[in-house]
Tab-separated table of C-alpha atoms in Angstrom:
chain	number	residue	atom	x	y	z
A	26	UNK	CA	-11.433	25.051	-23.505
A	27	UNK	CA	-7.963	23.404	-22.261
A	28	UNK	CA	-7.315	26.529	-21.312
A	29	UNK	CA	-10.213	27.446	-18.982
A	30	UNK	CA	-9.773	24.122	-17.278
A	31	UNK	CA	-6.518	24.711	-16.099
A	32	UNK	CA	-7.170	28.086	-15.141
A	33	UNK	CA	-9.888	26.346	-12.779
A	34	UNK	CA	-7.425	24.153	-11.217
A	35	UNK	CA	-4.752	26.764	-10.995
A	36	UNK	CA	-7.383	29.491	-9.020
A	37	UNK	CA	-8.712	26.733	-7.181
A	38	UNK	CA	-7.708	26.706	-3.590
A	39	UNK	CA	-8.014	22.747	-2.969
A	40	UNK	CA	-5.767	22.053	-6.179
A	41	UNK	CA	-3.169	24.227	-4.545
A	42	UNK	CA	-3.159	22.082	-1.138
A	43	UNK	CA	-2.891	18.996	-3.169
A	44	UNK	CA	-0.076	20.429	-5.311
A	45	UNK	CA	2.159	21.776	-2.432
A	46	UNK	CA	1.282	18.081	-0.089
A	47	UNK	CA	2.779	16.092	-3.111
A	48	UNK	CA	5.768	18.493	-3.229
A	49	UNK	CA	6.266	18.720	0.242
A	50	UNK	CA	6.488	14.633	0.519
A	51	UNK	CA	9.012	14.322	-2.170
A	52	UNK	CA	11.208	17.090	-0.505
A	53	UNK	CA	10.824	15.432	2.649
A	54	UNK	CA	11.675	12.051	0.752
A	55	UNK	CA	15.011	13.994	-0.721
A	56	UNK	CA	16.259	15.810	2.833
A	57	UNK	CA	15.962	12.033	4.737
A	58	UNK	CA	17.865	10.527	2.114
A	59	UNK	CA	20.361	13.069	2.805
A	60	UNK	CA	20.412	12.890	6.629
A	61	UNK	CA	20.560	9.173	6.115
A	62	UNK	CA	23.704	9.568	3.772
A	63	UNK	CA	25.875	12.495	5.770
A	64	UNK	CA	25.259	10.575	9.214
A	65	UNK	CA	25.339	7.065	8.387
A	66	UNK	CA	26.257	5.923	4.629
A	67	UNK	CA	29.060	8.843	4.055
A	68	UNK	CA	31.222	7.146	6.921
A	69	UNK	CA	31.170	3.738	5.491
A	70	UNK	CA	31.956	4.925	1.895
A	71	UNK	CA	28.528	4.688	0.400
A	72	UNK	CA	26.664	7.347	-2.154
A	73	UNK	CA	23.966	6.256	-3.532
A	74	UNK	CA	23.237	7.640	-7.270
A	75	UNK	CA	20.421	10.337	-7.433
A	76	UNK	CA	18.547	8.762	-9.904
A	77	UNK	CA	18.664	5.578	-7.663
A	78	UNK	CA	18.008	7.112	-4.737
A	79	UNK	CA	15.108	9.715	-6.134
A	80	UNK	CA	11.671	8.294	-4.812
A	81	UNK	CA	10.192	7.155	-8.200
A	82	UNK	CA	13.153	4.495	-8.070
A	83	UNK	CA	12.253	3.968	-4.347
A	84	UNK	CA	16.095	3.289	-3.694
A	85	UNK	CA	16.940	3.760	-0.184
A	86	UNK	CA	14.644	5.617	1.887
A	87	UNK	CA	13.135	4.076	4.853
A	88	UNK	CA	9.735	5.300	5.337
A	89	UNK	CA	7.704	4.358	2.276
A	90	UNK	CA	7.239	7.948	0.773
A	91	UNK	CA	7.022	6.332	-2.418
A	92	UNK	CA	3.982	4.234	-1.363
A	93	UNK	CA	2.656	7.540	0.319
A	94	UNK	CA	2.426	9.312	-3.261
A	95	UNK	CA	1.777	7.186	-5.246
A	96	UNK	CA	-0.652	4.530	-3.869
A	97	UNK	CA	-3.350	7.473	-3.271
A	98	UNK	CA	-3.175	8.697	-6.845
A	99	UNK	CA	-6.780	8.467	-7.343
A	100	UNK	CA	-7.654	10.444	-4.133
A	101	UNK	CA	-4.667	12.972	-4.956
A	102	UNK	CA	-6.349	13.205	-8.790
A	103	UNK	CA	-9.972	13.861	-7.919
A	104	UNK	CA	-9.160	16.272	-5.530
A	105	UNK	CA	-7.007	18.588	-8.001
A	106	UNK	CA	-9.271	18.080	-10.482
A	107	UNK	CA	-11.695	15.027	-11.696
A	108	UNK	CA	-14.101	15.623	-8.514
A	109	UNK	CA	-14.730	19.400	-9.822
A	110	UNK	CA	-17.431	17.504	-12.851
A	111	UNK	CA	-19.799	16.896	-10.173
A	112	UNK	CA	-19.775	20.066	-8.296
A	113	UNK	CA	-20.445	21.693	-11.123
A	114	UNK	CA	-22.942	19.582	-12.703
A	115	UNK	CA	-25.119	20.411	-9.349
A	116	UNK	CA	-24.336	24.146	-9.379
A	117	UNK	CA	-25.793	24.424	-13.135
A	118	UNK	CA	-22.374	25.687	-14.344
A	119	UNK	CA	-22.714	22.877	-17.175
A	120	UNK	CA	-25.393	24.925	-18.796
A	121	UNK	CA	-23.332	27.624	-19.681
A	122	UNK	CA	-20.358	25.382	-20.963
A	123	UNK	CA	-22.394	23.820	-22.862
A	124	UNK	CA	-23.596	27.126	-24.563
A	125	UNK	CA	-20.262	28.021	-25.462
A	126	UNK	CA	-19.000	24.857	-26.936
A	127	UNK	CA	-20.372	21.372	-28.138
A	128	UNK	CA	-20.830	17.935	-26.072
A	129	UNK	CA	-17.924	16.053	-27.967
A	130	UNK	CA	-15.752	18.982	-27.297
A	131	UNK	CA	-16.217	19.822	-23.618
A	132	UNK	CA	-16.471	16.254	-23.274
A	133	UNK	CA	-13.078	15.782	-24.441
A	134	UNK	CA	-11.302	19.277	-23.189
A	135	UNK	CA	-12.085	17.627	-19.677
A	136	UNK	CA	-10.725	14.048	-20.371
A	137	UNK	CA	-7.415	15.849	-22.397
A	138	UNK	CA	-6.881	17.873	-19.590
A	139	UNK	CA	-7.559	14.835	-16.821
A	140	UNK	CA	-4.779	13.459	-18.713
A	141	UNK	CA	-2.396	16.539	-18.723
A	142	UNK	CA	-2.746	16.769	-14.655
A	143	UNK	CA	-0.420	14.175	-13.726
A	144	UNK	CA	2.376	15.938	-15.841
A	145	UNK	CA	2.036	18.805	-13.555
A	146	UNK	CA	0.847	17.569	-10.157
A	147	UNK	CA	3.581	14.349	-10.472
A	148	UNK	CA	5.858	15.886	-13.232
A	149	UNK	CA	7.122	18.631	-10.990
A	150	UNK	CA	7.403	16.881	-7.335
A	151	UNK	CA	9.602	14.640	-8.826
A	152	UNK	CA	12.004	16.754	-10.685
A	153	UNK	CA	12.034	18.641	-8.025
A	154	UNK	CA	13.131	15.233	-5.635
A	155	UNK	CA	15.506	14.446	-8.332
A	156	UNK	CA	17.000	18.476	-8.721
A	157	UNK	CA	17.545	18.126	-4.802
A	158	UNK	CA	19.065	15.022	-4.764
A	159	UNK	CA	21.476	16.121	-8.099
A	160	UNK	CA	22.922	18.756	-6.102
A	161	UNK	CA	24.634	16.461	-2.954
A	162	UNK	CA	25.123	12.424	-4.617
A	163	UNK	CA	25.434	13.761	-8.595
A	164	UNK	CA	28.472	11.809	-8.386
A	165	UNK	CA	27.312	8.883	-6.736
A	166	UNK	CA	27.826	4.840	-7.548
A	167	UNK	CA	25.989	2.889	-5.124
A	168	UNK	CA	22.674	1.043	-6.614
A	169	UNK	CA	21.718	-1.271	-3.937
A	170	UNK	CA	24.397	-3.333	-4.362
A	171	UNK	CA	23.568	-4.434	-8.024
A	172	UNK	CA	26.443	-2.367	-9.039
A	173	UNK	CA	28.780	-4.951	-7.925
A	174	UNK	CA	26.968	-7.469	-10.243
A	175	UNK	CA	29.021	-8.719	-13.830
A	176	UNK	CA	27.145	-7.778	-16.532
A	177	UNK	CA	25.812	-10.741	-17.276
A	178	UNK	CA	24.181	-11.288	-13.975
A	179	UNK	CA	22.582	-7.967	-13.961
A	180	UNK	CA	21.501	-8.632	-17.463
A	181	UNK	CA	22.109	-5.737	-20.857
A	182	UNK	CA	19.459	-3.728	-19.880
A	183	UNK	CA	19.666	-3.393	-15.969
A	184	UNK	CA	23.302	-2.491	-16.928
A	185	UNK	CA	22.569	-0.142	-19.643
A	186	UNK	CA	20.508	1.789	-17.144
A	187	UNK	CA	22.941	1.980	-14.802
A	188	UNK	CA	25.240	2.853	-17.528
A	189	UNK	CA	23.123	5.759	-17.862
A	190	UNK	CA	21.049	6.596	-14.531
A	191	UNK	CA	19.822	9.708	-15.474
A	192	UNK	CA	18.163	9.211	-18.657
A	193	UNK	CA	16.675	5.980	-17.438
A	194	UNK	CA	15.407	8.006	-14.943
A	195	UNK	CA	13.738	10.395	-17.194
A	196	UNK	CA	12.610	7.391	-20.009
A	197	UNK	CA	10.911	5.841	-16.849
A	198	UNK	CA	9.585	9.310	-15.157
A	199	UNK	CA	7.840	9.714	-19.165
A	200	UNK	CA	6.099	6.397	-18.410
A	201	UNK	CA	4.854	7.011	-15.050
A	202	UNK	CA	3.555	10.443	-15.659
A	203	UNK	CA	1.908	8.495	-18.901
A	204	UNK	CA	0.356	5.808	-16.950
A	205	UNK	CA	-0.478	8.485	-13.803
A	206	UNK	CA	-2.530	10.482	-16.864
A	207	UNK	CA	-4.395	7.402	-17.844
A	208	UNK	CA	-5.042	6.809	-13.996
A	209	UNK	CA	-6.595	10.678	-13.868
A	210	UNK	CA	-9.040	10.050	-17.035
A	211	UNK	CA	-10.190	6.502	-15.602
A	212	UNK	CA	-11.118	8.938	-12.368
A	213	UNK	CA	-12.384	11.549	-15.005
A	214	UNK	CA	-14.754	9.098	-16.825
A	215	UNK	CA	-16.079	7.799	-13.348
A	216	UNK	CA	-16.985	10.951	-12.325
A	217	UNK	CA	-19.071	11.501	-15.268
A	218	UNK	CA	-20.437	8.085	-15.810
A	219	UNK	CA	-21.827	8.128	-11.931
A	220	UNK	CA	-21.987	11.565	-11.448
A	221	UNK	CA	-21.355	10.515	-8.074
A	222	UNK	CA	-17.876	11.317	-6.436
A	223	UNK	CA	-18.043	8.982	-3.287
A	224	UNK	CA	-18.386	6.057	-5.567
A	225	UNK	CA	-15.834	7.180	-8.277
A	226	UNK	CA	-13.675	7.461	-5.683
A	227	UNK	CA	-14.212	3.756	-4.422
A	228	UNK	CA	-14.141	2.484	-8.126
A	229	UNK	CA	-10.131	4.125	-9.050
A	230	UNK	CA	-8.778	3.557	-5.192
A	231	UNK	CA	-9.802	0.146	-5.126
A	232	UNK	CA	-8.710	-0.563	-9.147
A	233	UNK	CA	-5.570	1.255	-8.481
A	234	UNK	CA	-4.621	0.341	-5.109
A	235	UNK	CA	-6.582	-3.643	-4.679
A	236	UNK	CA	-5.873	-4.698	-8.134
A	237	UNK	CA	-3.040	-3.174	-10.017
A	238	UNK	CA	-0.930	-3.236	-7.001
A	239	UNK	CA	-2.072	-6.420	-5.235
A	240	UNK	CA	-1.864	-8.682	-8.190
A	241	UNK	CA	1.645	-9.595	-9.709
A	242	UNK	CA	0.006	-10.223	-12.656
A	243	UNK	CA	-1.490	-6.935	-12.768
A	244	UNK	CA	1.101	-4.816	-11.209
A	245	UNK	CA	1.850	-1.573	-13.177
A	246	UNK	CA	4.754	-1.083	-11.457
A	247	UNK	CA	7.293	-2.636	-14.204
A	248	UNK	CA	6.849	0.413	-16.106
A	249	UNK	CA	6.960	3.164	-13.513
A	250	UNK	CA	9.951	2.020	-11.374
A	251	UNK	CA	13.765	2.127	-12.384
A	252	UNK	CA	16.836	0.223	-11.846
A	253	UNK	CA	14.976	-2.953	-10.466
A	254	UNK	CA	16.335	-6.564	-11.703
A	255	UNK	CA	13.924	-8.209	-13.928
A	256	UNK	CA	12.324	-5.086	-15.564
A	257	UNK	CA	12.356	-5.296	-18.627
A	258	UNK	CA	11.221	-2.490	-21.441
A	259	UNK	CA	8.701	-5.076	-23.322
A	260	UNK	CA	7.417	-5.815	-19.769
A	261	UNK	CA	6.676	-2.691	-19.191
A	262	UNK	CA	4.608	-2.125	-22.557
A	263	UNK	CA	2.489	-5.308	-20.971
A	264	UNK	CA	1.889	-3.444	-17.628
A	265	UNK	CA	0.466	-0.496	-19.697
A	266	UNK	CA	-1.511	-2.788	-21.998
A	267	UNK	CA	-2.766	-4.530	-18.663
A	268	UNK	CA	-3.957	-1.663	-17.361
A	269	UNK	CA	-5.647	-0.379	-20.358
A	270	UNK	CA	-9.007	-1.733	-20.204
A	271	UNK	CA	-9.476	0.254	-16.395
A	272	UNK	CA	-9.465	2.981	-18.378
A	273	UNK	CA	-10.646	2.765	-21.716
A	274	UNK	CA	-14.544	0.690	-20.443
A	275	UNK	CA	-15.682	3.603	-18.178
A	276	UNK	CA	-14.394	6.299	-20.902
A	277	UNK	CA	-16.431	4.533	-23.425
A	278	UNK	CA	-18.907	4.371	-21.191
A	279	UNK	CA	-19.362	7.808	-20.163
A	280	UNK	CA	-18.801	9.087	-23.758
A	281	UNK	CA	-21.620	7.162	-24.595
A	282	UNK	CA	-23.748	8.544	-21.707
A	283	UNK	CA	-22.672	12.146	-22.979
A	284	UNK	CA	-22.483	11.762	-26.476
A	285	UNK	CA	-24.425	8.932	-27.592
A	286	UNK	CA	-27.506	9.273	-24.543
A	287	UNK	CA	-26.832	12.994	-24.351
A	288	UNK	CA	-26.863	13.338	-20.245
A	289	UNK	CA	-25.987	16.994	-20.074
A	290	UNK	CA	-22.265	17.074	-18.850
């Protein structure tokens, strides 16, 4: 059932826009870090490190691209994918899913594969930012200035990243694309539970964007964002426990409407 799901979101022409927009903005991230290096930072000595200056680590560029990716997640998500529930619910589609498989399972197939989008639509922009990046400041030392820091300023686990950029990069870019997947089944579950679009997309903007990035207390960002002083790995677990209950009240939610209720899904 997986299977059929992706194949939906691969032949579908409006998951193909949003895939090649959130490429396109993390190439564009990687070629103005470059201009910015060969015309400004080469001639006073400074290369950044790719992993620091890849957008997940938001680094050095100027113009927020991170902020542009990531802070419409939700809209980005539902497009590609969750938003597809209630077009088909109205075309009568569900009928004949439903005659092929059980509730619990289709049920589930969608949420699974909610949570496997990110790892493609996310996954892939930024190794592709990174691979970019790799290929012109592989060699570089410059991380903001930290890098000039004793080692017990910067603290043993700011410098054990830096010790080793790239796999922090990667141990961070698994986090993100595990929190991102959570993001896409709290937009999955909306969908169902309302069976509305307009106001599932209200509902994950405004959690994603007006809470979990307005409140410090909230903010997820601890355990999506590299090389940044004060991050910490067990704050990071904390973020993702924060966050949790976003997601896991309107899955229970709309499993019970499915399951429990039995709406047709």
């Amino acid at each position: 059932m997986i299977k059929e799901e992706f194949s939906k979101i691969f032949k579908s022409a409006k998951s193909r826009v949003i895939f090649i927009i959130m490429n396109s903005i993390t190439i564009i991230s990687a070629v103005d870090v470059l201009v910015n290096y060969f015309k400004n930072s080469r001639a006073i000595g400074i290369k950044s490190n790719a992993a620091y200056a890849a957008m997940l680590s938001a680094g050095v560029t100027i113009i927020p691209y991170y902020e542009i990716f990531e802070w419409i997640l939700p809209i980005y998500f539902m497009l590609a994918y969750c938003d597809k529930y209630v077009a088909e619910r109205k075309k009568g589609m569900h009928y004949i899913y439903l005659s092929k498989t059980g509730r619990k399972k289709l049920f589930f197939s969608k949420i699974l594969t909610s949570f496997l989008v990110p790892y493609i639509f996310c996954g892939i922009p930024y190794l592709l930012n990174l691979g970019i990046l790799s290929v012109f400041l592989h060699d570089g030392t410059f991380f903001g200035g930290s890098e000039l820091w004793d080692r017990e300023t910067m603290g043993e686990f700011l410098y054990n990243c830096m010790s080793h950029p790239y796999i922090t990069y990667f141990c961070y870019l698994l986090s993100a694309l595990f929190v991102f997947g959570l993001l896409c089944v709290m937009c999955q579950s909306l969908c169902i539970l309302f069976n509305d679009n307009k106001m599932a997309y209200i509902i994950s903007f405004s959690v994603w964007l007006g809470i979990y990035y307005t409140f410090d207390f909230l903010s997820i960002n601890e355990a999506i964002q590299p090389f940044v002083f004060g991050y910490t790995p067990q704050g990071a677990i904390l973020s993702i426990l924060k966050f949790l209950p976003a997601v896991v009240i309107p899955l229970a939610l709309a499993y019970i409407r499915i399951t429990v209720k039995k709406d047709e899904i």
